[in-house]
Coordinates of C-alpha atoms in Angstrom, one line a residue:
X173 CA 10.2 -38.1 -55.0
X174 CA 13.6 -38.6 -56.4
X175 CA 13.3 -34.9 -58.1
X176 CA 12.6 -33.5 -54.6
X177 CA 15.4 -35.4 -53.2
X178 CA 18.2 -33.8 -55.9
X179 CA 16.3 -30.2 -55.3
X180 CA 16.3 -29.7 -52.1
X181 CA 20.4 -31.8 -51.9
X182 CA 21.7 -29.3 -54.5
X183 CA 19.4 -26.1 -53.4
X184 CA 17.4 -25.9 -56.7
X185 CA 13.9 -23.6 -56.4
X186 CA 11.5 -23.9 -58.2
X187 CA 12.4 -21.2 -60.7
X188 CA 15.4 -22.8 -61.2
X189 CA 16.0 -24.2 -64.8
X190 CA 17.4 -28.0 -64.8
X191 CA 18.9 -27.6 -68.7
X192 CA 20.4 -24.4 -68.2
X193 CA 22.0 -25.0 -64.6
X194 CA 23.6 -28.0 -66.9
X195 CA 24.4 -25.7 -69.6
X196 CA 26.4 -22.8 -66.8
X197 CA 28.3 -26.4 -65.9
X198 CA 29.7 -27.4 -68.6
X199 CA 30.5 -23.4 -69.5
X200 CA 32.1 -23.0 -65.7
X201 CA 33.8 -26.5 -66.9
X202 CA 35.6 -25.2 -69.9
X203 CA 36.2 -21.7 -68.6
X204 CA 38.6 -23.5 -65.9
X205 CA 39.8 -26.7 -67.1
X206 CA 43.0 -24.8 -68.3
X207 CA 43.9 -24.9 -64.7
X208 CA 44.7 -28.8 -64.7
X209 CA 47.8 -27.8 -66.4
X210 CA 48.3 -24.8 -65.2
X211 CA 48.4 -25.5 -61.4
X212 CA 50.2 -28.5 -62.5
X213 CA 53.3 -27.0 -63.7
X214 CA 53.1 -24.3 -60.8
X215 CA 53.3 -27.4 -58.4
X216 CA 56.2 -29.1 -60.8
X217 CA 58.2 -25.7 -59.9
X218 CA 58.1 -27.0 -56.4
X219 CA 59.7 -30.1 -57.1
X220 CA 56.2 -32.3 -57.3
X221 CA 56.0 -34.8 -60.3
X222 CA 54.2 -33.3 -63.3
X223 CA 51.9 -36.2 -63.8
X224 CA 51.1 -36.4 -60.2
X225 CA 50.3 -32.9 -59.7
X226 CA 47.5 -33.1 -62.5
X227 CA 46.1 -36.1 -60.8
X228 CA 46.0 -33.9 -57.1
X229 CA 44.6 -30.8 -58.6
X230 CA 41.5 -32.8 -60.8
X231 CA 41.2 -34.7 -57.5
X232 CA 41.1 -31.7 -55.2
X233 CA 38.6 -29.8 -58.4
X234 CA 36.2 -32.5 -58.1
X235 CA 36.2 -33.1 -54.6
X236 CA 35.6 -28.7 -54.1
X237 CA 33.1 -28.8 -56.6
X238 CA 30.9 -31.8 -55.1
X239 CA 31.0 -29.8 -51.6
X240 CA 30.3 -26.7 -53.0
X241 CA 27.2 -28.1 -55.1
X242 CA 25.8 -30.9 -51.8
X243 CA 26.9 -28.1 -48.8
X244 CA 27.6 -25.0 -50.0
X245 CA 24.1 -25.5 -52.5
X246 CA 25.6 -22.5 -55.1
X247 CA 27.2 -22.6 -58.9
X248 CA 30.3 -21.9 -57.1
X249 CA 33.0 -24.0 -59.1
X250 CA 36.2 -24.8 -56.8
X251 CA 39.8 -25.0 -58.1
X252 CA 43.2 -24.3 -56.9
X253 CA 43.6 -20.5 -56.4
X254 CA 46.1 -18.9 -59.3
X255 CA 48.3 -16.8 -57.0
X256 CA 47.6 -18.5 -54.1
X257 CA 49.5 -21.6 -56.3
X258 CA 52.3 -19.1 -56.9
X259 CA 53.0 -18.8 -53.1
X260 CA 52.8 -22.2 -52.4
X261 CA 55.8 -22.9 -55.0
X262 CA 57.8 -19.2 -55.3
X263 CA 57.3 -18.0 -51.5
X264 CA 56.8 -21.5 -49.0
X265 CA 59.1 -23.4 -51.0
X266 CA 61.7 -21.3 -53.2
X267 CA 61.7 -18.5 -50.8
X268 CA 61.0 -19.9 -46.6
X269 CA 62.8 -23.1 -47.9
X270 CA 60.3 -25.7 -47.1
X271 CA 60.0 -28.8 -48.7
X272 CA 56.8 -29.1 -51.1
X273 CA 55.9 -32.1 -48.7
X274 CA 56.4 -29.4 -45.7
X275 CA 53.8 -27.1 -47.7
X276 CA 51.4 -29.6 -48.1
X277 CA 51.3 -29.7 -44.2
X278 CA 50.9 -26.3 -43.8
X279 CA 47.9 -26.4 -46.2
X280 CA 46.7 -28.7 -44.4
X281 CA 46.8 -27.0 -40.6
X282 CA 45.6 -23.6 -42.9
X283 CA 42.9 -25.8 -43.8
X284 CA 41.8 -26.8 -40.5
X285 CA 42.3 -23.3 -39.0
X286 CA 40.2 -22.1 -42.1
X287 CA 37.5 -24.2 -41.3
X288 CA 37.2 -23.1 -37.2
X289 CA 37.1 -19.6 -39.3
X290 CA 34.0 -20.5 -41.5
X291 CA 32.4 -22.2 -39.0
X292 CA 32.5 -19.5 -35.9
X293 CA 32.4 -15.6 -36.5
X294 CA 35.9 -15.2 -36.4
X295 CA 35.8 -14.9 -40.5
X296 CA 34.5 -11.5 -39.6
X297 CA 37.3 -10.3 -37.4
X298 CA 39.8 -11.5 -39.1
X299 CA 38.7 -9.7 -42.2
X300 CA 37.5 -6.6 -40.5
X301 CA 41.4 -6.8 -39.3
X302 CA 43.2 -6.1 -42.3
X303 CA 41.6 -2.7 -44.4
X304 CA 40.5 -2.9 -47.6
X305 CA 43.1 -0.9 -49.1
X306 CA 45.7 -4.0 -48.2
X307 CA 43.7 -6.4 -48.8
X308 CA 43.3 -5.2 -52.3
X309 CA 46.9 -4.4 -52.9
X310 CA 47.9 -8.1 -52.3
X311 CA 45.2 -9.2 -55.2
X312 CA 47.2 -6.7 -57.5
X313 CA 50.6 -7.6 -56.2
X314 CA 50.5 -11.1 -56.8
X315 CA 48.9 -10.3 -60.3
X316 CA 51.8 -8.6 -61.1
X317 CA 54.0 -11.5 -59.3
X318 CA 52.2 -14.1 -61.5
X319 CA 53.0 -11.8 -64.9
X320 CA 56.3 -11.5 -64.5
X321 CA 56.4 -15.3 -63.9
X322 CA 54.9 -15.3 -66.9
X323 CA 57.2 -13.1 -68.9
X324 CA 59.9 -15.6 -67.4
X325 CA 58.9 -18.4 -68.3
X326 CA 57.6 -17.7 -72.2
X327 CA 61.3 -16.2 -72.6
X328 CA 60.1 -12.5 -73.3
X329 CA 62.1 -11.2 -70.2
X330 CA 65.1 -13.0 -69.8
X331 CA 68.0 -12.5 -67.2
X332 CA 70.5 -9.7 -67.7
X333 CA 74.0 -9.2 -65.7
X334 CA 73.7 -5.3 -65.2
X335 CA 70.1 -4.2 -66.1
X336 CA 68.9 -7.3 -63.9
X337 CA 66.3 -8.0 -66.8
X338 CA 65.9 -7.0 -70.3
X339 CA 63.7 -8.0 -73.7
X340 CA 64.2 -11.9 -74.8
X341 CA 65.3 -13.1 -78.0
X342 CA 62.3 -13.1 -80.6
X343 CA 63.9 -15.2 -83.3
X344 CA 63.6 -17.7 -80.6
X345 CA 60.2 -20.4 -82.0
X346 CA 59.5 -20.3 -78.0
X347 CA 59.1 -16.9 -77.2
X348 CA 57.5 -16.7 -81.0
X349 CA 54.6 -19.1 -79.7
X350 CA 54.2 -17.3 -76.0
X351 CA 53.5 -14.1 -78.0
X352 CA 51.2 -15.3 -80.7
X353 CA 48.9 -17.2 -77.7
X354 CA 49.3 -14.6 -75.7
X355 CA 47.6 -12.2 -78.1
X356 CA 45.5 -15.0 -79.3
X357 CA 44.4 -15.7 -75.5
X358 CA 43.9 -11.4 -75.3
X359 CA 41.3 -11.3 -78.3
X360 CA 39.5 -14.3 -77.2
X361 CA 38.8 -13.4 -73.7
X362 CA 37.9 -9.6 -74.6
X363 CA 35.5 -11.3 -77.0
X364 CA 34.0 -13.0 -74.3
X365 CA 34.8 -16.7 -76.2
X366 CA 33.7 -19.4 -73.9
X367 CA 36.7 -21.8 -73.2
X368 CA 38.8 -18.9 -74.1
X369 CA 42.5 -19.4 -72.2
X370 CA 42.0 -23.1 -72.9
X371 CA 41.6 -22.7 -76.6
X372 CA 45.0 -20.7 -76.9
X373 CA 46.5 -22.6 -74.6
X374 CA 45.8 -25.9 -77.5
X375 CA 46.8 -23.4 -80.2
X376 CA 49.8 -22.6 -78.6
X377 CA 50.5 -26.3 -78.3
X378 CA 49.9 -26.8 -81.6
X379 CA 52.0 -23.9 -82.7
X380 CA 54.9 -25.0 -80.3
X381 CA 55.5 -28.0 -82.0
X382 CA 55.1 -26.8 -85.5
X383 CA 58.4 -24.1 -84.5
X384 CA 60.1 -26.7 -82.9
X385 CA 59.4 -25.5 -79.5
X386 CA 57.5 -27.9 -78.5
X387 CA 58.8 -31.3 -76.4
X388 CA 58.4 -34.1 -75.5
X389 CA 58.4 -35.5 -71.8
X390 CA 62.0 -36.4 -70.9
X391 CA 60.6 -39.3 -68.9
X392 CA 57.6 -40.7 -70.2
X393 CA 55.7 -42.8 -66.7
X394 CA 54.7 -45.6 -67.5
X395 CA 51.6 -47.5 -66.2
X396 CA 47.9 -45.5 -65.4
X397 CA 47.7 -41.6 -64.8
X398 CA 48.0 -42.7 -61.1
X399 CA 51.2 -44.0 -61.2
X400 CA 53.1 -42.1 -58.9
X401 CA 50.8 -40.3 -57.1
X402 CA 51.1 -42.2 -54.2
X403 CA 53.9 -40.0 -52.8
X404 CA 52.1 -37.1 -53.3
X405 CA 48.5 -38.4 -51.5
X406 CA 48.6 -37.7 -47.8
X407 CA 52.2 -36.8 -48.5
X408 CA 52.9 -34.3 -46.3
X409 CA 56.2 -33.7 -44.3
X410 CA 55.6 -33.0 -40.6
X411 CA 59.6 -32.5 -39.8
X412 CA 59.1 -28.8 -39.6
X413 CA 56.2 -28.4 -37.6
X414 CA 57.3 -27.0 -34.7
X415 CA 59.2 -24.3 -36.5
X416 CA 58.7 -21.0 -36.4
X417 CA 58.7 -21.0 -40.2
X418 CA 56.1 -23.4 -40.3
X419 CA 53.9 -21.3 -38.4
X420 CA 54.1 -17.9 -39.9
X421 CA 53.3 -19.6 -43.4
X422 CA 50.1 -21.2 -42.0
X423 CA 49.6 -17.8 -40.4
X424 CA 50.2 -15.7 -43.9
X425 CA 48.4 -18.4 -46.2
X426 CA 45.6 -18.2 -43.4
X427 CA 45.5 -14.5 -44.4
X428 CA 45.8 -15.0 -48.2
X429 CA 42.6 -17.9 -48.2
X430 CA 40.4 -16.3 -46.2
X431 CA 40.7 -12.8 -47.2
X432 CA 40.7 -13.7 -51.3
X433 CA 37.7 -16.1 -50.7
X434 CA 36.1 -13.7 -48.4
X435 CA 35.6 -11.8 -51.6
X436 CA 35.1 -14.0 -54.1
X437 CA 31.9 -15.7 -52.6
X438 CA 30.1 -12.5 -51.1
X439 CA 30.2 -11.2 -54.9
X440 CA 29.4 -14.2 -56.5
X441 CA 26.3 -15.3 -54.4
X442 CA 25.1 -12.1 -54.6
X443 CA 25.7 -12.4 -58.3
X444 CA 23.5 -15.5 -58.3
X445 CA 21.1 -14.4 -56.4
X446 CA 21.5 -16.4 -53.5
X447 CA 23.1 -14.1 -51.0
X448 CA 21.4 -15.6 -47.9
X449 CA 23.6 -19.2 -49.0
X450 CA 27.1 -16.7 -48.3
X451 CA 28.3 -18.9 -44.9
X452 CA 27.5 -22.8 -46.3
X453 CA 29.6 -21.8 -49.3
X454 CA 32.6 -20.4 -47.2
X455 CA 32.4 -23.4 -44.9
X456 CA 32.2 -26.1 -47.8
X457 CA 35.2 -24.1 -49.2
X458 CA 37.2 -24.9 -46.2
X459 CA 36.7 -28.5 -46.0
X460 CA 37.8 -28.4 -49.6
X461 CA 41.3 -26.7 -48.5
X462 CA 41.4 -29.3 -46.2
X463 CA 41.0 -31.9 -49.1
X464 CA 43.4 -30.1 -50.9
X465 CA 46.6 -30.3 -48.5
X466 CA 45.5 -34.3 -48.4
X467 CA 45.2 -34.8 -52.3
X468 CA 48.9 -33.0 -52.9
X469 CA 47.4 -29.4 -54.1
X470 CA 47.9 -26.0 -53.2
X471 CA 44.9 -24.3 -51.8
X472 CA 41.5 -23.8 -53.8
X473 CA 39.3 -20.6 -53.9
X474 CA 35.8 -20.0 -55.2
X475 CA 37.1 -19.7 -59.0
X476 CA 36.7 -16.4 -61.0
X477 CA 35.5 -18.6 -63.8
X478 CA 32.3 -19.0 -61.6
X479 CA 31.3 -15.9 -62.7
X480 CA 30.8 -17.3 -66.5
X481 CA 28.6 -20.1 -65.0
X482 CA 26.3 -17.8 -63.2
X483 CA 26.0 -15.1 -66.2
X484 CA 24.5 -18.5 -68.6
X485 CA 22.0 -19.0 -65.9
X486 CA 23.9 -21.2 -63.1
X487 CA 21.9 -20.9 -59.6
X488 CA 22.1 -23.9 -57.7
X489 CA 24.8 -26.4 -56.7
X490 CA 24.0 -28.4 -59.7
X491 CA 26.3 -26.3 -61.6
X492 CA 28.8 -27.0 -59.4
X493 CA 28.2 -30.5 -59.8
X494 CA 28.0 -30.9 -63.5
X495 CA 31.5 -29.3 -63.5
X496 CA 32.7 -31.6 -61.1
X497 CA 32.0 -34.3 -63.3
X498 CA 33.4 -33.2 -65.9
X499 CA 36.3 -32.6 -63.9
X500 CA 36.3 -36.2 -63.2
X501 CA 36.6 -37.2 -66.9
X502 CA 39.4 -35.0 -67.9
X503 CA 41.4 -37.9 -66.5
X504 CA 41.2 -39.8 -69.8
X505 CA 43.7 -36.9 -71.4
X506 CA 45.9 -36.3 -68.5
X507 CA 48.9 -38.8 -71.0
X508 CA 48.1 -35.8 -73.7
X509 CA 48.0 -32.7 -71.0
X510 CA 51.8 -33.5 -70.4
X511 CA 52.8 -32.4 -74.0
X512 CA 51.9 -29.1 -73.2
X513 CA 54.8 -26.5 -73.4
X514 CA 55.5 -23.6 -70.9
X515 CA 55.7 -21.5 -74.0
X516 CA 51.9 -22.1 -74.0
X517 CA 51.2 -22.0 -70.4
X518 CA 53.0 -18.6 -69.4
X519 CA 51.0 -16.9 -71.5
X520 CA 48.0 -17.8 -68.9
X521 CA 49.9 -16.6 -66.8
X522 CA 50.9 -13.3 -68.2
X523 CA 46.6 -12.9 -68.4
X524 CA 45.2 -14.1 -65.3
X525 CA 48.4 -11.7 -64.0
X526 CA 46.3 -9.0 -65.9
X527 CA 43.0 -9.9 -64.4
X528 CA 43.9 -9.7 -60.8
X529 CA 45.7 -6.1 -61.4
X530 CA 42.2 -5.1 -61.8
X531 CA 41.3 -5.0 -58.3
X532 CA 43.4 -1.4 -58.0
X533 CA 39.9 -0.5 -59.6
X534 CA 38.5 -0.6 -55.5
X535 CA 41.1 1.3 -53.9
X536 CA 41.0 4.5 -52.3
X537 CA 43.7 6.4 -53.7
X538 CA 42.9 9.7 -51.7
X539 CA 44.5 9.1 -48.5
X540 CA 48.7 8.7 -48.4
X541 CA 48.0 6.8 -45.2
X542 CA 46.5 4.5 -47.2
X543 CA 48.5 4.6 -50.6
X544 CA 52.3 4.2 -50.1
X545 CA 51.9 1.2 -47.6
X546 CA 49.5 -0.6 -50.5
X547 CA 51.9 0.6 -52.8
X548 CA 54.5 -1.5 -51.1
X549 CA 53.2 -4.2 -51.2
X550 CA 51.7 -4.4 -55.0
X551 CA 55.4 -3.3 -55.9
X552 CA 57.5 -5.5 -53.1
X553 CA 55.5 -8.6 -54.0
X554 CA 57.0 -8.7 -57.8
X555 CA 60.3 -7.3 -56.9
X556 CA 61.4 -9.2 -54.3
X557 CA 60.1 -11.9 -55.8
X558 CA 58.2 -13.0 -52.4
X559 CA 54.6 -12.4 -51.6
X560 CA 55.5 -13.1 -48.2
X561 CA 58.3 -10.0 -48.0
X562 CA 56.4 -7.8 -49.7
X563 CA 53.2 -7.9 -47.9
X564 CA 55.4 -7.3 -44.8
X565 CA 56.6 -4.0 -46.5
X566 CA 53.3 -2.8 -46.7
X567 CA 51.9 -4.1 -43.3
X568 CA 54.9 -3.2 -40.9
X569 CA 54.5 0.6 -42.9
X570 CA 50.7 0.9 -42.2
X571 CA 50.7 1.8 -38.7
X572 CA 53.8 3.7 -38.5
X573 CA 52.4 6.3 -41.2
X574 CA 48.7 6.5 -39.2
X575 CA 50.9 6.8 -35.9
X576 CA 53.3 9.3 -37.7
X577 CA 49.7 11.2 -38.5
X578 CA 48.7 10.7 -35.1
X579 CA 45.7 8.6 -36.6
X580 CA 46.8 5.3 -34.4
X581 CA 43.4 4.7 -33.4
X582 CA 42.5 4.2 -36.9
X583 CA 44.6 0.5 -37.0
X584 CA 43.1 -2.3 -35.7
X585 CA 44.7 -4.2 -32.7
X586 CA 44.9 -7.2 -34.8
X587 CA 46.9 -5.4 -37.5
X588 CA 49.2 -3.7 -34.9
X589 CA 50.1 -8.2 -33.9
X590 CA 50.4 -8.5 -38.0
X591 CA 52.7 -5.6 -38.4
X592 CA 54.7 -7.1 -35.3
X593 CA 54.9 -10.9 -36.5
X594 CA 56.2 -9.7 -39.7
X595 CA 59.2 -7.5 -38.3
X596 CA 59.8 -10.2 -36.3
X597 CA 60.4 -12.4 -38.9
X598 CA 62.9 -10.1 -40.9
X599 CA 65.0 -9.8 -37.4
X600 CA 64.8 -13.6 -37.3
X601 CA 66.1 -13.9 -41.0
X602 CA 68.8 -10.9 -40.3
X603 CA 69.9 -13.4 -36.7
X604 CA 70.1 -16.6 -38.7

């Protein structure tokens, strides 16, 4: 009876294998545990306490994972989205000036609107809305955005008066430790090494403090790993709300979630064989944005890392629910996770940067209709340091090249509205 009972709760049939959806687990696990620390120090750029952002991203990982496995019944692991952290922090905070409690609202409100997606058919309409060509051009241009964060932070690009940017100084032990786990992270994950990223990320620790690069926390909190956190848990700073500010960052993080995760689960519960399980896993995926605007995190997505899960054999939400646990233990080392160095998280960064570049692979490079408005965008989004102002390059160019072509009919209503909101916005800015 009690067998039954954990089948049919976490979707398990009966060809599925009980050891080997624990072993995909606990592989999904260490293929995505670097993001504690990761997403943690993305948040700390925001102005969010270091300590306390670890605790709100394991929180808002377990939580993602435990809905994925009980509602959305798939191997799915949930974590915050790389990238999508990267516009919480660099484009709603450094660059539409909200506070990080301000973001966490509008997380929130995405989250709800998310979920009214998931739930009706609009999911469809809204993606059908924005063509594919776009869509993928905002994966590569926030790849590129997160690498040259990367680049910034490990010290290999530094600032420069006239050239804007130049090389960094390489007799400097930090930059000497982002390059050696940098390639160290490179030969691991072309190797396919399980735990890849997090292994060179404790190398580069390791290697950080042997140079001299390493440090220790300026202020040490004292008490559990949840002291602190209570300004951070249901933190979020409605002042802004009726802004117009406030709404066209629900409106482009709206975009951002629902398009990336659009993506993410179609390919990877077809991957797992379990294609007809495509709308409980979107809709457990909202609630968990939801949850993550309430635990202090920037949104999740349907992790990449799934993908190493459901290669070793991962089918049912009892993947998703053995990495939540273990999620739930990486609490004992949060006092050690704070040691870690920028100089051996950029290099992460510099990677996963790499990985989402890839998606240039699935666009159609035959139509100059299509081309120089994506190219906007994967180039504005780096150089204007603003995902935000540099998907508007691309989206406010769209229909005026079809329309220059006379090929207006080919742009969806919806995308004409886009195109409009976001030239609104820069008038706006130019007014204020």
């Amino acid at each position: 009876m009690k067998t039954s009972f954990w089948r049919n709760s976490l979707g398990l049939e009966p060809e599925d294998n009980w050891k080997r959806e624990w072993a995909a687990g606990i592989l999904s696990y260490f293929a995505s545990v670097y993001i504690v620390m990761v997403n943690a120090a993305i948040l700390h750029d925001a102005g969010m306490p270091l300590r306390a952002g670890m605790v709100a991203t394991l929180l808002t990982a377990i939580t993602g994972c435990l809905l994925m496995a009980f509602g959305g019944k798939t191997p799915i692991i949930v974590v915050p989205g790389m990238g999508i952290n990267a516009f919480f922090t660099y484009t709603l905070v450094h660059s539409m000036k909200l506070d990080w409690r301000e973001a966490l609202a509008v997380v929130v409100v995405t989250g709800v609107l998310f979920a009214i997606v998931a739930f009706t058919s609009l999911y469809r309409i809204l993606s059908d809305a924005i063509p594919p060509n776009l869509q993928h051009a905002i994966t590569v241009g926030i790849g590129l955005f997160l690498t040259f964060i990367g680049l910034q932070k490990s010290g290999i690009v530094i600032a420069h008066r006239t050239t804007f940017v130049a090389i960094g100084h390489f007799s400097d032990p930090a930059v000497i430790t982002s390059c050696v786990t940098l390639l160290l992270a490179l030969v691991l994950f072309v190797r396919g090494t399980s735990g890849g990223l997090l292994i060179s990320m404790a190398v580069g620790t390791g290697l950080a403090y042997l140079l001299g690069a390493g440090h220790v926390p300026e202020k040490m909190e004292s008490g559990n790993v949840f002291t602190g956190y209570g300004q951070v848990f249901l933190g979020m700073g409605w002042s802004n709300v009726i802004s117009l500010v406030f709404w066209i960052a629900v409106f482009l993080l709206l975009l951002i979630v629902v398009f990336e995760n659009i993506g993410l689960i179609a390919s990877q519960t077809l991957l797992a064989n379990r294609p007809e399980r495509f709308k409980s896993s979107l809709r457990a995926l909202s609630l968990a944005n939801i949850a993550a605007g309430l635990f202090g995190s920037s949104p999740v997505v349907a992790a990449a890392e799934s993908n190493a899960g459901i290669a070793a054999g991962g089918r049912s939400g009892l993947t998703s629910l053995v990495t939540g646990l273990l999620f739930a233990a990486t609490f004992l080392f949060i006092p050690l996770l704070t040691y870690v160095p920028d100089s051996a998280i950029a290099p992460i960064l510099i990677v996963i940067g790499g990985l989402m570049v890839q998606s240039v692979r699935e666009m159609d490079f035959n139509d100059m209709t299509e081309v120089f408005p994506s190219f906007l965008v994967m180039v504005m989004i780096p150089f204007t340091y603003s995902i935000v102002d540099g998907m508007a390059f691309g989206f406010i160019t769209y229909p005026i090249v079809k329309l220059a072509m006379n090929r207006g009919k080919e742009v969806p209503t919806a995308l004409y509205v886009i195109a409009g909101l976001f030239l609104a916005n820069f008038v706006l800015h130019a007014l204020l």
